[in-house]
Every structure is written in C-alpha cells, then in structure tokens.
JSON list of C-alpha atoms in Angstrom, two decimals:
[
{"chain": "A", "resi": 267, "resn": "MET", "atom": "CA", "xyz": [-33.10, 72.22, 42.02]},
{"chain": "A", "resi": 268, "resn": "ARG", "atom": "CA", "xyz": [-36.66, 71.04, 42.51]},
{"chain": "A", "resi": 269, "resn": "PHE", "atom": "CA", "xyz": [-35.52, 68.45, 45.02]},
{"chain": "A", "resi": 270, "resn": "GLU", "atom": "CA", "xyz": [-33.63, 71.12, 46.95]},
{"chain": "A", "resi": 271, "resn": "LYS", "atom": "CA", "xyz": [-36.69, 73.37, 47.07]},
{"chain": "A", "resi": 272, "resn": "ALA", "atom": "CA", "xyz": [-38.87, 70.48, 48.19]},
{"chain": "A", "resi": 273, "resn": "ALA", "atom": "CA", "xyz": [-36.38, 69.62, 50.94]},
{"chain": "A", "resi": 274, "resn": "ARG", "atom": "CA", "xyz": [-36.27, 73.22, 52.17]},
{"chain": "A", "resi": 275, "resn": "SER", "atom": "CA", "xyz": [-40.05, 73.57, 52.16]},
{"chain": "A", "resi": 276, "resn": "THR", "atom": "CA", "xyz": [-40.43, 70.45, 54.30]},
{"chain": "A", "resi": 277, "resn": "GLY", "atom": "CA", "xyz": [-37.48, 71.23, 56.54]},
{"chain": "A", "resi": 278, "resn": "GLN", "atom": "CA", "xyz": [-35.66, 68.05, 55.59]},
{"chain": "A", "resi": 279, "resn": "LYS", "atom": "CA", "xyz": [-32.04, 67.51, 54.65]},
{"chain": "A", "resi": 280, "resn": "LEU", "atom": "CA", "xyz": [-31.40, 66.54, 51.05]},
{"chain": "A", "resi": 281, "resn": "THR", "atom": "CA", "xyz": [-29.07, 63.56, 50.72]},
{"chain": "A", "resi": 282, "resn": "VAL", "atom": "CA", "xyz": [-27.64, 62.66, 47.31]},
{"chain": "A", "resi": 283, "resn": "GLN", "atom": "CA", "xyz": [-26.30, 59.18, 46.74]},
{"chain": "A", "resi": 284, "resn": "GLN", "atom": "CA", "xyz": [-24.57, 58.35, 43.50]},
{"chain": "A", "resi": 285, "resn": "TYR", "atom": "CA", "xyz": [-25.37, 55.08, 41.79]},
{"chain": "A", "resi": 286, "resn": "ALA", "atom": "CA", "xyz": [-22.61, 53.35, 39.89]},
{"chain": "A", "resi": 287, "resn": "PRO", "atom": "CA", "xyz": [-23.81, 50.60, 37.52]},
{"chain": "A", "resi": 288, "resn": "LEU", "atom": "CA", "xyz": [-21.84, 47.41, 37.16]},
{"chain": "A", "resi": 289, "resn": "PRO", "atom": "CA", "xyz": [-18.74, 48.12, 35.04]},
{"chain": "A", "resi": 290, "resn": "LEU", "atom": "CA", "xyz": [-18.64, 46.69, 31.54]},
{"chain": "A", "resi": 291, "resn": "VAL", "atom": "CA", "xyz": [-16.40, 43.69, 31.06]},
{"chain": "A", "resi": 292, "resn": "PRO", "atom": "CA", "xyz": [-13.24, 44.17, 28.95]},
{"chain": "A", "resi": 293, "resn": "LYS", "atom": "CA", "xyz": [-14.49, 41.85, 26.19]},
{"chain": "A", "resi": 294, "resn": "ASP", "atom": "CA", "xyz": [-17.76, 43.76, 25.83]},
{"chain": "A", "resi": 295, "resn": "PRO", "atom": "CA", "xyz": [-16.83, 47.44, 26.18]},
{"chain": "A", "resi": 296, "resn": "PHE", "atom": "CA", "xyz": [-20.04, 48.64, 24.51]},
{"chain": "A", "resi": 297, "resn": "GLY", "atom": "CA", "xyz": [-22.54, 46.41, 26.33]},
{"chain": "A", "resi": 298, "resn": "LEU", "atom": "CA", "xyz": [-23.78, 44.67, 23.19]},
{"chain": "A", "resi": 299, "resn": "VAL", "atom": "CA", "xyz": [-23.60, 41.07, 24.39]},
{"chain": "A", "resi": 300, "resn": "GLN", "atom": "CA", "xyz": [-27.17, 41.01, 25.72]},
{"chain": "A", "resi": 301, "resn": "GLY", "atom": "CA", "xyz": [-28.51, 41.96, 22.30]},
{"chain": "A", "resi": 302, "resn": "LEU", "atom": "CA", "xyz": [-26.39, 39.28, 20.63]},
{"chain": "A", "resi": 303, "resn": "MET", "atom": "CA", "xyz": [-27.53, 36.70, 23.18]},
{"chain": "A", "resi": 304, "resn": "LEU", "atom": "CA", "xyz": [-31.09, 37.12, 21.96]},
{"chain": "A", "resi": 305, "resn": "VAL", "atom": "CA", "xyz": [-30.35, 35.50, 18.60]},
{"chain": "A", "resi": 306, "resn": "PRO", "atom": "CA", "xyz": [-29.47, 31.98, 19.88]},
{"chain": "A", "resi": 307, "resn": "LEU", "atom": "CA", "xyz": [-32.23, 32.21, 22.48]},
{"chain": "A", "resi": 308, "resn": "LEU", "atom": "CA", "xyz": [-34.89, 33.07, 19.89]},
{"chain": "A", "resi": 309, "resn": "ILE", "atom": "CA", "xyz": [-33.63, 30.50, 17.41]},
{"chain": "A", "resi": 310, "resn": "GLY", "atom": "CA", "xyz": [-33.38, 27.87, 20.14]},
{"chain": "A", "resi": 311, "resn": "GLY", "atom": "CA", "xyz": [-36.98, 28.54, 21.12]},
{"chain": "A", "resi": 312, "resn": "TYR", "atom": "CA", "xyz": [-38.63, 27.92, 17.77]},
{"chain": "A", "resi": 313, "resn": "MET", "atom": "CA", "xyz": [-36.13, 25.21, 16.79]},
{"chain": "A", "resi": 314, "resn": "SER", "atom": "CA", "xyz": [-36.97, 23.21, 19.91]},
{"chain": "A", "resi": 315, "resn": "SER", "atom": "CA", "xyz": [-40.63, 23.08, 18.92]},
{"chain": "A", "resi": 316, "resn": "THR", "atom": "CA", "xyz": [-39.77, 22.37, 15.28]},
{"chain": "A", "resi": 317, "resn": "LEU", "atom": "CA", "xyz": [-37.38, 19.53, 16.13]},
{"chain": "A", "resi": 318, "resn": "LEU", "atom": "CA", "xyz": [-39.92, 18.03, 18.52]},
{"chain": "A", "resi": 319, "resn": "LEU", "atom": "CA", "xyz": [-42.50, 18.20, 15.74]},
{"chain": "A", "resi": 320, "resn": "ALA", "atom": "CA", "xyz": [-40.11, 16.43, 13.37]},
{"chain": "A", "resi": 321, "resn": "ALA", "atom": "CA", "xyz": [-39.24, 13.78, 15.95]},
{"chain": "A", "resi": 322, "resn": "THR", "atom": "CA", "xyz": [-42.81, 12.93, 16.97]},
{"chain": "A", "resi": 323, "resn": "GLY", "atom": "CA", "xyz": [-44.64, 13.72, 13.74]},
{"chain": "A", "resi": 324, "resn": "LYS", "atom": "CA", "xyz": [-47.22, 15.71, 15.69]},
{"chain": "A", "resi": 325, "resn": "ALA", "atom": "CA", "xyz": [-47.56, 19.40, 16.46]},
{"chain": "A", "resi": 326, "resn": "ALA", "atom": "CA", "xyz": [-48.92, 18.63, 19.91]},
{"chain": "A", "resi": 327, "resn": "GLY", "atom": "CA", "xyz": [-48.89, 15.98, 22.59]},
{"chain": "A", "resi": 328, "resn": "ARG", "atom": "CA", "xyz": [-49.85, 15.38, 26.19]},
{"chain": "A", "resi": 329, "resn": "TRP", "atom": "CA", "xyz": [-46.38, 16.25, 27.47]},
{"chain": "A", "resi": 330, "resn": "ARG", "atom": "CA", "xyz": [-45.42, 18.79, 24.81]},
{"chain": "A", "resi": 331, "resn": "ALA", "atom": "CA", "xyz": [-45.42, 21.78, 27.19]},
{"chain": "A", "resi": 332, "resn": "ALA", "atom": "CA", "xyz": [-43.30, 19.93, 29.76]},
{"chain": "A", "resi": 333, "resn": "GLN", "atom": "CA", "xyz": [-40.83, 18.80, 27.10]},
{"chain": "A", "resi": 334, "resn": "LEU", "atom": "CA", "xyz": [-40.44, 22.32, 25.74]},
{"chain": "A", "resi": 335, "resn": "ALA", "atom": "CA", "xyz": [-40.02, 23.71, 29.26]},
{"chain": "A", "resi": 336, "resn": "GLY", "atom": "CA", "xyz": [-37.29, 21.16, 29.98]},
{"chain": "A", "resi": 337, "resn": "PHE", "atom": "CA", "xyz": [-35.49, 22.07, 26.79]},
{"chain": "A", "resi": 338, "resn": "ALA", "atom": "CA", "xyz": [-35.75, 25.76, 27.70]},
{"chain": "A", "resi": 339, "resn": "VAL", "atom": "CA", "xyz": [-34.08, 25.15, 31.06]},
{"chain": "A", "resi": 340, "resn": "VAL", "atom": "CA", "xyz": [-31.19, 23.24, 29.48]},
{"chain": "A", "resi": 341, "resn": "SER", "atom": "CA", "xyz": [-30.69, 25.55, 26.50]},
{"chain": "A", "resi": 342, "resn": "GLY", "atom": "CA", "xyz": [-30.83, 28.62, 28.73]},
{"chain": "A", "resi": 343, "resn": "LEU", "atom": "CA", "xyz": [-28.08, 27.12, 30.86]},
{"chain": "A", "resi": 344, "resn": "VAL", "atom": "CA", "xyz": [-25.95, 26.32, 27.80]},
{"chain": "A", "resi": 345, "resn": "VAL", "atom": "CA", "xyz": [-26.21, 29.86, 26.40]},
{"chain": "A", "resi": 346, "resn": "ASP", "atom": "CA", "xyz": [-25.52, 31.32, 29.84]},
{"chain": "A", "resi": 347, "resn": "LEU", "atom": "CA", "xyz": [-22.41, 29.16, 30.29]},
{"chain": "A", "resi": 348, "resn": "ILE", "atom": "CA", "xyz": [-21.02, 29.97, 26.86]},
{"chain": "A", "resi": 349, "resn": "VAL", "atom": "CA", "xyz": [-21.56, 33.73, 27.06]},
{"chain": "A", "resi": 350, "resn": "CYS", "atom": "CA", "xyz": [-20.54, 34.15, 30.70]},
{"chain": "A", "resi": 351, "resn": "TYR", "atom": "CA", "xyz": [-17.58, 31.82, 31.15]},
{"chain": "A", "resi": 352, "resn": "TRP", "atom": "CA", "xyz": [-16.31, 31.02, 27.67]},
{"chain": "A", "resi": 353, "resn": "LEU", "atom": "CA", "xyz": [-16.83, 34.35, 25.90]},
{"chain": "A", "resi": 354, "resn": "GLN", "atom": "CA", "xyz": [-16.71, 36.36, 29.16]},
{"chain": "A", "resi": 355, "resn": "GLY", "atom": "CA", "xyz": [-19.47, 38.59, 27.87]},
{"chain": "A", "resi": 356, "resn": "PHE", "atom": "CA", "xyz": [-20.74, 39.65, 31.29]},
{"chain": "A", "resi": 357, "resn": "PRO", "atom": "CA", "xyz": [-19.55, 39.36, 34.92]},
{"chain": "A", "resi": 358, "resn": "SER", "atom": "CA", "xyz": [-19.65, 35.88, 36.41]},
{"chain": "A", "resi": 359, "resn": "SER", "atom": "CA", "xyz": [-21.45, 37.26, 39.46]},
{"chain": "A", "resi": 360, "resn": "LYS", "atom": "CA", "xyz": [-24.56, 37.54, 37.28]},
{"chain": "A", "resi": 361, "resn": "PHE", "atom": "CA", "xyz": [-24.46, 33.95, 36.04]},
{"chain": "A", "resi": 362, "resn": "TRP", "atom": "CA", "xyz": [-27.19, 32.50, 38.25]},
{"chain": "A", "resi": 363, "resn": "ILE", "atom": "CA", "xyz": [-29.69, 35.31, 37.78]},
{"chain": "A", "resi": 364, "resn": "THR", "atom": "CA", "xyz": [-29.15, 35.27, 34.01]},
{"chain": "A", "resi": 365, "resn": "TRP", "atom": "CA", "xyz": [-29.89, 31.56, 33.64]},
{"chain": "A", "resi": 366, "resn": "PRO", "atom": "CA", "xyz": [-33.64, 31.71, 34.42]},
{"chain": "A", "resi": 367, "resn": "ILE", "atom": "CA", "xyz": [-34.01, 34.78, 32.20]},
{"chain": "A", "resi": 368, "resn": "CYS", "atom": "CA", "xyz": [-32.45, 32.93, 29.26]},
{"chain": "A", "resi": 369, "resn": "SER", "atom": "CA", "xyz": [-34.69, 29.93, 29.90]},
{"chain": "A", "resi": 370, "resn": "LEU", "atom": "CA", "xyz": [-37.75, 32.16, 30.14]},
{"chain": "A", "resi": 371, "resn": "ILE", "atom": "CA", "xyz": [-37.05, 33.70, 26.72]},
{"chain": "A", "resi": 372, "resn": "VAL", "atom": "CA", "xyz": [-36.55, 30.28, 25.11]},
{"chain": "A", "resi": 373, "resn": "ALA", "atom": "CA", "xyz": [-39.73, 28.91, 26.71]},
{"chain": "A", "resi": 374, "resn": "VAL", "atom": "CA", "xyz": [-41.86, 31.84, 25.53]},
{"chain": "A", "resi": 375, "resn": "VAL", "atom": "CA", "xyz": [-40.73, 31.48, 21.92]},
{"chain": "A", "resi": 376, "resn": "ALA", "atom": "CA", "xyz": [-41.04, 27.68, 22.03]},
{"chain": "A", "resi": 377, "resn": "PHE", "atom": "CA", "xyz": [-44.60, 27.79, 23.37]},
{"chain": "A", "resi": 378, "resn": "VAL", "atom": "CA", "xyz": [-45.69, 30.38, 20.81]},
{"chain": "A", "resi": 379, "resn": "ALA", "atom": "CA", "xyz": [-44.11, 28.32, 18.01]},
{"chain": "A", "resi": 380, "resn": "ALA", "atom": "CA", "xyz": [-45.86, 25.16, 19.21]},
{"chain": "A", "resi": 381, "resn": "ILE", "atom": "CA", "xyz": [-49.24, 26.90, 19.21]},
{"chain": "A", "resi": 382, "resn": "LEU", "atom": "CA", "xyz": [-48.76, 28.31, 15.71]},
{"chain": "A", "resi": 383, "resn": "GLN", "atom": "CA", "xyz": [-47.58, 24.93, 14.42]},
{"chain": "A", "resi": 384, "resn": "LYS", "atom": "CA", "xyz": [-50.62, 23.29, 15.96]},
{"chain": "A", "resi": 385, "resn": "LEU", "atom": "CA", "xyz": [-53.05, 25.80, 14.44]},
{"chain": "A", "resi": 386, "resn": "LEU", "atom": "CA", "xyz": [-51.36, 26.51, 11.09]},
{"chain": "A", "resi": 387, "resn": "GLY", "atom": "CA", "xyz": [-49.30, 23.41, 10.45]},
{"chain": "A", "resi": 388, "resn": "PRO", "atom": "CA", "xyz": [-45.79, 23.75, 8.96]},
{"chain": "A", "resi": 389, "resn": "ILE", "atom": "CA", "xyz": [-46.46, 27.37, 8.03]},
{"chain": "A", "resi": 390, "resn": "GLY", "atom": "CA", "xyz": [-46.64, 28.09, 11.75]},
{"chain": "A", "resi": 391, "resn": "THR", "atom": "CA", "xyz": [-42.85, 27.81, 11.88]},
{"chain": "A", "resi": 392, "resn": "LEU", "atom": "CA", "xyz": [-42.54, 30.46, 9.18]},
{"chain": "A", "resi": 393, "resn": "VAL", "atom": "CA", "xyz": [-44.92, 32.76, 11.04]},
{"chain": "A", "resi": 394, "resn": "THR", "atom": "CA", "xyz": [-42.85, 32.31, 14.21]},
{"chain": "A", "resi": 395, "resn": "VAL", "atom": "CA", "xyz": [-39.65, 33.22, 12.38]},
{"chain": "A", "resi": 396, "resn": "VAL", "atom": "CA", "xyz": [-41.26, 36.33, 10.89]},
{"chain": "A", "resi": 397, "resn": "VAL", "atom": "CA", "xyz": [-42.67, 37.52, 14.22]},
{"chain": "A", "resi": 398, "resn": "MET", "atom": "CA", "xyz": [-39.79, 36.63, 16.54]},
{"chain": "A", "resi": 399, "resn": "ILE", "atom": "CA", "xyz": [-36.74, 37.02, 14.28]},
{"chain": "A", "resi": 400, "resn": "LEU", "atom": "CA", "xyz": [-37.60, 39.34, 11.40]},
{"chain": "A", "resi": 401, "resn": "LEU", "atom": "CA", "xyz": [-39.79, 41.68, 13.46]},
{"chain": "A", "resi": 402, "resn": "GLY", "atom": "CA", "xyz": [-38.86, 40.96, 17.06]},
{"chain": "A", "resi": 403, "resn": "ASN", "atom": "CA", "xyz": [-35.08, 41.02, 16.89]},
{"chain": "A", "resi": 404, "resn": "PRO", "atom": "CA", "xyz": [-34.69, 44.37, 15.06]},
{"chain": "A", "resi": 405, "resn": "SER", "atom": "CA", "xyz": [-37.25, 45.99, 17.35]},
{"chain": "A", "resi": 406, "resn": "SER", "atom": "CA", "xyz": [-35.50, 44.75, 20.50]},
{"chain": "A", "resi": 407, "resn": "GLY", "atom": "CA", "xyz": [-33.01, 47.62, 20.43]},
{"chain": "A", "resi": 408, "resn": "GLY", "atom": "CA", "xyz": [-30.15, 45.38, 21.47]},
{"chain": "A", "resi": 409, "resn": "ALA", "atom": "CA", "xyz": [-27.81, 46.46, 18.69]},
{"chain": "A", "resi": 410, "resn": "SER", "atom": "CA", "xyz": [-28.32, 50.22, 18.72]},
{"chain": "A", "resi": 411, "resn": "GLY", "atom": "CA", "xyz": [-30.36, 51.03, 21.81]},
{"chain": "A", "resi": 412, "resn": "VAL", "atom": "CA", "xyz": [-34.11, 51.54, 22.00]},
{"chain": "A", "resi": 413, "resn": "PRO", "atom": "CA", "xyz": [-34.03, 55.38, 21.83]},
{"chain": "A", "resi": 414, "resn": "TYR", "atom": "CA", "xyz": [-32.16, 55.23, 18.50]},
{"chain": "A", "resi": 415, "resn": "LEU", "atom": "CA", "xyz": [-34.62, 52.93, 16.75]},
{"chain": "A", "resi": 416, "resn": "PRO", "atom": "CA", "xyz": [-36.86, 54.27, 13.97]},
{"chain": "A", "resi": 417, "resn": "ALA", "atom": "CA", "xyz": [-40.39, 55.04, 15.12]},
{"chain": "A", "resi": 418, "resn": "PHE", "atom": "CA", "xyz": [-41.90, 51.85, 13.67]},
{"chain": "A", "resi": 419, "resn": "TRP", "atom": "CA", "xyz": [-39.46, 49.52, 15.42]},
{"chain": "A", "resi": 420, "resn": "ARG", "atom": "CA", "xyz": [-39.49, 51.54, 18.63]},
{"chain": "A", "resi": 421, "resn": "ASP", "atom": "CA", "xyz": [-43.29, 51.38, 18.87]},
{"chain": "A", "resi": 422, "resn": "LEU", "atom": "CA", "xyz": [-43.51, 47.71, 17.89]},
{"chain": "A", "resi": 423, "resn": "GLY", "atom": "CA", "xyz": [-40.90, 46.39, 20.31]},
{"chain": "A", "resi": 424, "resn": "PRO", "atom": "CA", "xyz": [-42.80, 46.52, 23.63]},
{"chain": "A", "resi": 425, "resn": "TYR", "atom": "CA", "xyz": [-45.47, 44.14, 22.30]},
{"chain": "A", "resi": 426, "resn": "LEU", "atom": "CA", "xyz": [-43.04, 41.38, 21.31]},
{"chain": "A", "resi": 427, "resn": "PRO", "atom": "CA", "xyz": [-40.96, 39.07, 23.53]},
{"chain": "A", "resi": 428, "resn": "PRO", "atom": "CA", "xyz": [-37.49, 40.01, 22.15]},
{"chain": "A", "resi": 429, "resn": "ARG", "atom": "CA", "xyz": [-37.61, 43.63, 23.38]},
{"chain": "A", "resi": 430, "resn": "ASN", "atom": "CA", "xyz": [-38.81, 42.54, 26.80]},
{"chain": "A", "resi": 431, "resn": "GLY", "atom": "CA", "xyz": [-36.20, 39.80, 26.93]},
{"chain": "A", "resi": 432, "resn": "TYR", "atom": "CA", "xyz": [-33.42, 42.21, 26.03]},
{"chain": "A", "resi": 433, "resn": "ILE", "atom": "CA", "xyz": [-34.45, 44.76, 28.66]},
{"chain": "A", "resi": 434, "resn": "LEU", "atom": "CA", "xyz": [-34.72, 42.03, 31.28]},
{"chain": "A", "resi": 435, "resn": "LEU", "atom": "CA", "xyz": [-31.25, 40.72, 30.44]},
{"chain": "A", "resi": 436, "resn": "HIS", "atom": "CA", "xyz": [-29.51, 44.08, 30.13]},
{"chain": "A", "resi": 437, "resn": "HIS", "atom": "CA", "xyz": [-31.02, 45.76, 33.17]},
{"chain": "A", "resi": 438, "resn": "THR", "atom": "CA", "xyz": [-30.61, 42.69, 35.36]},
{"chain": "A", "resi": 439, "resn": "ILE", "atom": "CA", "xyz": [-26.93, 42.30, 34.52]},
{"chain": "A", "resi": 440, "resn": "TYR", "atom": "CA", "xyz": [-25.85, 45.94, 34.67]},
{"chain": "A", "resi": 441, "resn": "PHE", "atom": "CA", "xyz": [-28.49, 47.75, 36.75]},
{"chain": "A", "resi": 442, "resn": "ASP", "atom": "CA", "xyz": [-29.41, 45.19, 39.44]},
{"chain": "A", "resi": 443, "resn": "GLY", "atom": "CA", "xyz": [-32.84, 44.62, 37.93]},
{"chain": "A", "resi": 444, "resn": "HIS", "atom": "CA", "xyz": [-34.03, 48.24, 38.05]},
{"chain": "A", "resi": 445, "resn": "GLY", "atom": "CA", "xyz": [-36.67, 49.02, 35.45]},
{"chain": "A", "resi": 446, "resn": "THR", "atom": "CA", "xyz": [-37.40, 45.38, 34.60]},
{"chain": "A", "resi": 447, "resn": "SER", "atom": "CA", "xyz": [-40.88, 45.00, 36.12]},
{"chain": "A", "resi": 448, "resn": "ARG", "atom": "CA", "xyz": [-42.82, 45.67, 32.93]},
{"chain": "A", "resi": 449, "resn": "ALA", "atom": "CA", "xyz": [-40.57, 43.47, 30.80]},
{"chain": "A", "resi": 450, "resn": "LEU", "atom": "CA", "xyz": [-40.79, 40.60, 33.28]},
{"chain": "A", "resi": 451, "resn": "ILE", "atom": "CA", "xyz": [-44.57, 40.90, 33.55]},
{"chain": "A", "resi": 452, "resn": "ASN", "atom": "CA", "xyz": [-44.96, 40.93, 29.76]},
{"chain": "A", "resi": 453, "resn": "LEU", "atom": "CA", "xyz": [-42.84, 37.80, 29.36]},
{"chain": "A", "resi": 454, "resn": "LEU", "atom": "CA", "xyz": [-44.68, 35.99, 32.14]},
{"chain": "A", "resi": 455, "resn": "ILE", "atom": "CA", "xyz": [-48.01, 36.89, 30.54]},
{"chain": "A", "resi": 456, "resn": "TYR", "atom": "CA", "xyz": [-46.75, 35.50, 27.24]},
{"chain": "A", "resi": 457, "resn": "LEU", "atom": "CA", "xyz": [-45.52, 32.35, 28.96]},
{"chain": "A", "resi": 458, "resn": "LEU", "atom": "CA", "xyz": [-48.62, 31.63, 31.04]},
{"chain": "A", "resi": 459, "resn": "ALA", "atom": "CA", "xyz": [-51.08, 32.47, 28.26]},
{"chain": "A", "resi": 460, "resn": "ALA", "atom": "CA", "xyz": [-49.18, 30.38, 25.72]},
{"chain": "A", "resi": 461, "resn": "ALA", "atom": "CA", "xyz": [-48.85, 27.47, 28.16]},
{"chain": "A", "resi": 462, "resn": "VAL", "atom": "CA", "xyz": [-52.58, 27.45, 28.88]},
{"chain": "A", "resi": 463, "resn": "VAL", "atom": "CA", "xyz": [-53.50, 27.63, 25.19]},
{"chain": "A", "resi": 464, "resn": "LEU", "atom": "CA", "xyz": [-51.00, 24.90, 24.32]},
{"chain": "A", "resi": 465, "resn": "ILE", "atom": "CA", "xyz": [-52.27, 22.56, 27.03]},
{"chain": "A", "resi": 466, "resn": "VAL", "atom": "CA", "xyz": [-55.90, 23.14, 26.02]},
{"chain": "A", "resi": 467, "resn": "LEU", "atom": "CA", "xyz": [-55.08, 22.45, 22.37]},
{"chain": "A", "resi": 468, "resn": "ASP", "atom": "CA", "xyz": [-53.19, 19.30, 23.31]},
{"chain": "A", "resi": 469, "resn": "LEU", "atom": "CA", "xyz": [-56.13, 18.00, 25.33]},
{"chain": "A", "resi": 470, "resn": "ARG", "atom": "CA", "xyz": [-58.98, 18.97, 23.01]},
{"chain": "A", "resi": 471, "resn": "ARG", "atom": "CA", "xyz": [-57.63, 18.76, 19.50]},
{"chain": "A", "resi": 472, "resn": "THR", "atom": "CA", "xyz": [-56.47, 15.41, 18.23]},
{"chain": "A", "resi": 473, "resn": "GLU", "atom": "CA", "xyz": [-54.51, 15.02, 15.04]},
{"chain": "A", "resi": 474, "resn": "ALA", "atom": "CA", "xyz": [-53.19, 12.24, 12.90]},
{"chain": "A", "resi": 475, "resn": "LYS", "atom": "CA", "xyz": [-49.49, 11.62, 12.97]},
{"chain": "A", "resi": 476, "resn": "VAL", "atom": "CA", "xyz": [-47.70, 13.44, 10.18]},
{"chain": "A", "resi": 477, "resn": "PRO", "atom": "CA", "xyz": [-45.10, 11.32, 8.36]},
{"chain": "A", "resi": 478, "resn": "THR", "atom": "CA", "xyz": [-41.70, 12.93, 8.59]},
{"chain": "A", "resi": 479, "resn": "ASP", "atom": "CA", "xyz": [-40.02, 10.91, 5.85]},
{"chain": "A", "resi": 480, "resn": "ALA", "atom": "CA", "xyz": [-40.81, 11.39, 2.18]},
{"chain": "A", "resi": 481, "resn": "SER", "atom": "CA", "xyz": [-40.78, 7.65, 1.54]},
{"chain": "A", "resi": 482, "resn": "GLU", "atom": "CA", "xyz": [-43.34, 7.11, 4.28]},
{"chain": "A", "resi": 483, "resn": "ALA", "atom": "CA", "xyz": [-45.56, 9.78, 2.76]},
{"chain": "A", "resi": 484, "resn": "ALA", "atom": "CA", "xyz": [-45.31, 8.17, -0.66]},
{"chain": "A", "resi": 485, "resn": "ALA", "atom": "CA", "xyz": [-46.09, 4.74, 0.79]},
{"chain": "A", "resi": 486, "resn": "MET", "atom": "CA", "xyz": [-49.26, 6.08, 2.38]},
{"chain": "A", "resi": 487, "resn": "ALA", "atom": "CA", "xyz": [-50.40, 7.88, -0.77]},
{"chain": "A", "resi": 488, "resn": "VAL", "atom": "CA", "xyz": [-49.70, 5.11, -3.32]},
{"chain": "A", "resi": 489, "resn": "PRO", "atom": "CA", "xyz": [-51.57, 1.77, -3.29]},
{"chain": "A", "resi": 490, "resn": "ILE", "atom": "CA", "xyz": [-49.56, -1.32, -2.47]},
{"chain": "A", "resi": 491, "resn": "GLY", "atom": "CA", "xyz": [-47.81, -2.70, -5.54]},
{"chain": "A", "resi": 492, "resn": "ALA", "atom": "CA", "xyz": [-48.04, 0.55, -7.50]},
{"chain": "A", "resi": 493, "resn": "VAL", "atom": "CA", "xyz": [-45.04, 2.54, -8.59]},
{"chain": "A", "resi": 494, "resn": "PRO", "atom": "CA", "xyz": [-44.76, 5.99, -6.98]}
]
C-alpha cells in the first residue's frame, strides 16, 4: 500500500514484477545441501594445514600460503563436483560460480588454522576445531535456518566464517547472489588479513623443525648409545 501511495503522489505508474527463485532440485527438496557442504569444506580447511604441518614438520614456511591456497582450489573443486554432479544437490548451472566460493571457504579456514598452529603449536589445531566446527558450524544456520537459531548462536554466527560461507553458498545458488555482499566482504577480510599475518609470520619468525615421528623424537632426546 505504501508503494501505491508513493506512486500516486509522484504521478508514476507502479509496476510489480514477481521474482521466482531457482527451484529446488528433487534430491534436495528442503534446500539443506549448502549447510551440509560446509562440513567437508571446514574440515578440509584445517586438515590441509594440519597435514602440511605433519609433512614438513614446521607450522610455517616461505610457500605455506601458496600451498594452502592451491589445496583450497583443488579441494573446492572436488567438493563442488561431488555435490553438484554425483549427489545432484544443486543445479548444474551453478557449478562454476560455486567452485570459487567453496575454495574461498577452505582457504579462510586453512589460513586461520596455519596462524594458530604457528602461534600456539599443536594446540592451535584444537582451537581451530573449536572455533570453526564446534562454534562456527552450529551458528551457521545451515541446518535449521538463521531465524530459528537460539539467540546465542544467531548473534555469534555473523562474526565467524561458517555463517558467511553458508549465506554466500545458499544465496548464490538459489537467489542469484542477492544479499551476499556482507558475507562475501567478511570472508574476503578474513582471507586477506589471515594471508598477510601468515606471510609476515613466515618471514619474521623462524622455528626449528618439529620431528613428526616418535622414534625421531626419542633419538633426539636420548644420548647416543643410551636406551630410551
């Protein structure tokens, strides 16, 4: 009614155009796939940093950021292929736009995990799991919808990557990207800030290589010829 009054007062003709969102696919009649996609993306993010730490024995390196970014691109593609074409969880017309979003989510989590592992050591992985999985995933709203979350989770979600990643995925696939500006900006801020911090830490803070095998650790701690 307000629009009609405004149109009359200005002497303009009111034109109403209905917007029809992209129909849900038969295998996802409730639109829950985007929330479920978050789990492998979040796990893939912190696992990439953890596996790289185990492989190199160091929590940082000159090319750590580039290696994590490369893994994010590949893992985002894998998740996108599986969900789109194998599970048919969303329309194939959205495959290409979904790929960079998946990779962005993985990269953000991987960079944050690498920073925490650099600063806190092995406990940094635990902190990443608590923040991204135990706190971030429930507050994303992917399973029940953001409006139906309890107040604590609803208020916490906007400050963590999972909620922003879910909104970016869901609104891009089904609403042509409407209402995704804030989520995209938040994720890009996370990504750029974490990348800068990670690169600075890699360049300025040196660390001794951490032995990844228990026998190597024992050999370093026990004098030659002694029995561990």
